[in-house]
Structures are given as C-alpha cells and as structure tokens.
Tab-separated table of C-alpha atoms in Angstrom:
chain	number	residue	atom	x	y	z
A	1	UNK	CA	-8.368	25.995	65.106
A	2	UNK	CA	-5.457	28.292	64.208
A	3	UNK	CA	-4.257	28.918	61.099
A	4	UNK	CA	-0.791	27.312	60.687
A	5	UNK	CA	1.915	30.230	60.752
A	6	UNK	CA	3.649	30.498	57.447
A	7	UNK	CA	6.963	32.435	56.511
A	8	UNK	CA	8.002	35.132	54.191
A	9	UNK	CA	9.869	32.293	51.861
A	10	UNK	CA	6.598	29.756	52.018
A	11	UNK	CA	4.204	32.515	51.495
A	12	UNK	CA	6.621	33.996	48.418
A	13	UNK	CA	6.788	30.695	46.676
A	14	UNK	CA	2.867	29.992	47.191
A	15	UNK	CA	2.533	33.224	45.470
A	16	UNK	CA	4.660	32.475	42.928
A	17	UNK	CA	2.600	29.166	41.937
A	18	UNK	CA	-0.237	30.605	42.196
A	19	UNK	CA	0.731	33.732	39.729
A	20	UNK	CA	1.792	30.846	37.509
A	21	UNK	CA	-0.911	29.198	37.595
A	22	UNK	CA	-2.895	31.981	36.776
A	23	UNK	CA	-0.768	33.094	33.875
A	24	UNK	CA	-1.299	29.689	31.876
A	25	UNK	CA	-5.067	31.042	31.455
A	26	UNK	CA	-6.451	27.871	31.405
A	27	UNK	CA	-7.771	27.865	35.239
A	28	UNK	CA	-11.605	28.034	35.263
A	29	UNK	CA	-13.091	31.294	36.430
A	30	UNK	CA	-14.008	30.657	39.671
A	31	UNK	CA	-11.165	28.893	40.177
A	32	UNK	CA	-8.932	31.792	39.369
A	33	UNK	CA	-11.300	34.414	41.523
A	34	UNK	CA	-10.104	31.531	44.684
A	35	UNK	CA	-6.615	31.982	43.461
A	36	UNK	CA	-6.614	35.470	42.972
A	37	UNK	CA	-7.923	36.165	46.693
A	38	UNK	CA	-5.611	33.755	48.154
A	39	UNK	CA	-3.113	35.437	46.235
A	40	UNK	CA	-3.741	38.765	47.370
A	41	UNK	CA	-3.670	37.147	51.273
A	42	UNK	CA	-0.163	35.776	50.556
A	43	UNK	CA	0.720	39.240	49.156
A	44	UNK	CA	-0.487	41.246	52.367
A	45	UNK	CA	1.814	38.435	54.291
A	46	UNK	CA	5.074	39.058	52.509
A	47	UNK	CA	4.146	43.184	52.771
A	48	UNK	CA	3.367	42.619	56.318
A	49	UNK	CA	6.809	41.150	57.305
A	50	UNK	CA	8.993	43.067	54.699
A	51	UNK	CA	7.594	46.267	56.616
A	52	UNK	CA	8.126	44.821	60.008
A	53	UNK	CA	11.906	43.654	59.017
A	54	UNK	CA	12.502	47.936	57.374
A	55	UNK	CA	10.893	49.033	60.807
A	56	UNK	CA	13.720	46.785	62.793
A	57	UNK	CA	16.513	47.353	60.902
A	58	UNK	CA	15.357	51.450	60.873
A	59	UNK	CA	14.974	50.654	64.668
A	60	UNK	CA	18.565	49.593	65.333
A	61	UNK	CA	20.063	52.045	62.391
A	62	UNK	CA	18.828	54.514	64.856
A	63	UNK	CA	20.051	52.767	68.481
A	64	UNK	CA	23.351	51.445	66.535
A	65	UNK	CA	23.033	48.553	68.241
A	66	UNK	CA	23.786	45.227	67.100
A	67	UNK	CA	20.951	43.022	67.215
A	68	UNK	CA	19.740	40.140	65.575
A	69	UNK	CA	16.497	39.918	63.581
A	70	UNK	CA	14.611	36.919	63.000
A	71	UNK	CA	12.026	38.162	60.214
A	72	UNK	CA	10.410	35.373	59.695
A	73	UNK	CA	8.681	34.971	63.080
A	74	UNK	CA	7.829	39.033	63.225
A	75	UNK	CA	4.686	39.656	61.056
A	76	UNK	CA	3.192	36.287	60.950
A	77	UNK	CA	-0.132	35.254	60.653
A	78	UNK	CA	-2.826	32.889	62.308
C-alpha cells in the first residue's frame, strides 16, 4: 500500500514536534534514533518541494508568464 501523500505544512509541523520532542531529552535512545530518522525523512520532504516551488517560480520569472503554482501537490511523496 502507498504511503499517504503529505504536504509541505503537515510535514513542517511533524518536524517541528518531533524536534520538540527531541529537545526535552527525556525520549529513550532508541526512541530518539526512530525520531531522528523520521525527522530527517520529513526534512528531505519540505527540501524536496521548497526546491521544486524555486524551480517554478525561476521557470515562469524566465517565460513571464502568469501561472499559478500549487506547491503542495509538486514534490510529494508515496
């Protein structure tokens, strides 16, 4: 089964728990290792579409066209 699509805003606030969590220094080691990795997954995600949303808008910057951009469906993940 696929892995449910997430967006830059879910994946950014996932992080953000998870960096939280992590910062409290209470979270057993192997625990933290799971959150760590899963942390460094969400971070590829939100590089991932922040690069695809600079290569857009450096796309239309160049055509001067006037186009919408929906970043949170381009760089997704399964």
């Amino acid at each position: 089964m696929a892995e449910k699509e997430i967006m830059f805003n879910q994946a950014m606030e996932q992080l953000e728990e998870i960096v939280r969590q992590l910062e409290q220094g209470d979270v057993p080691l192997e625990e933290a290792l799971t959150l760590y990795q899963k942390g460094m997954e969400l971070s590829k995600v939100c590089h991932d579409k922040l690069q695809s949303a600079e290569k857009q808008l450096v796309t239309m910057m160049k055509d001067g066209k006037e186009v919408s951009v929906d970043i949170e469906t381009e760089g997704t993940t399964k």
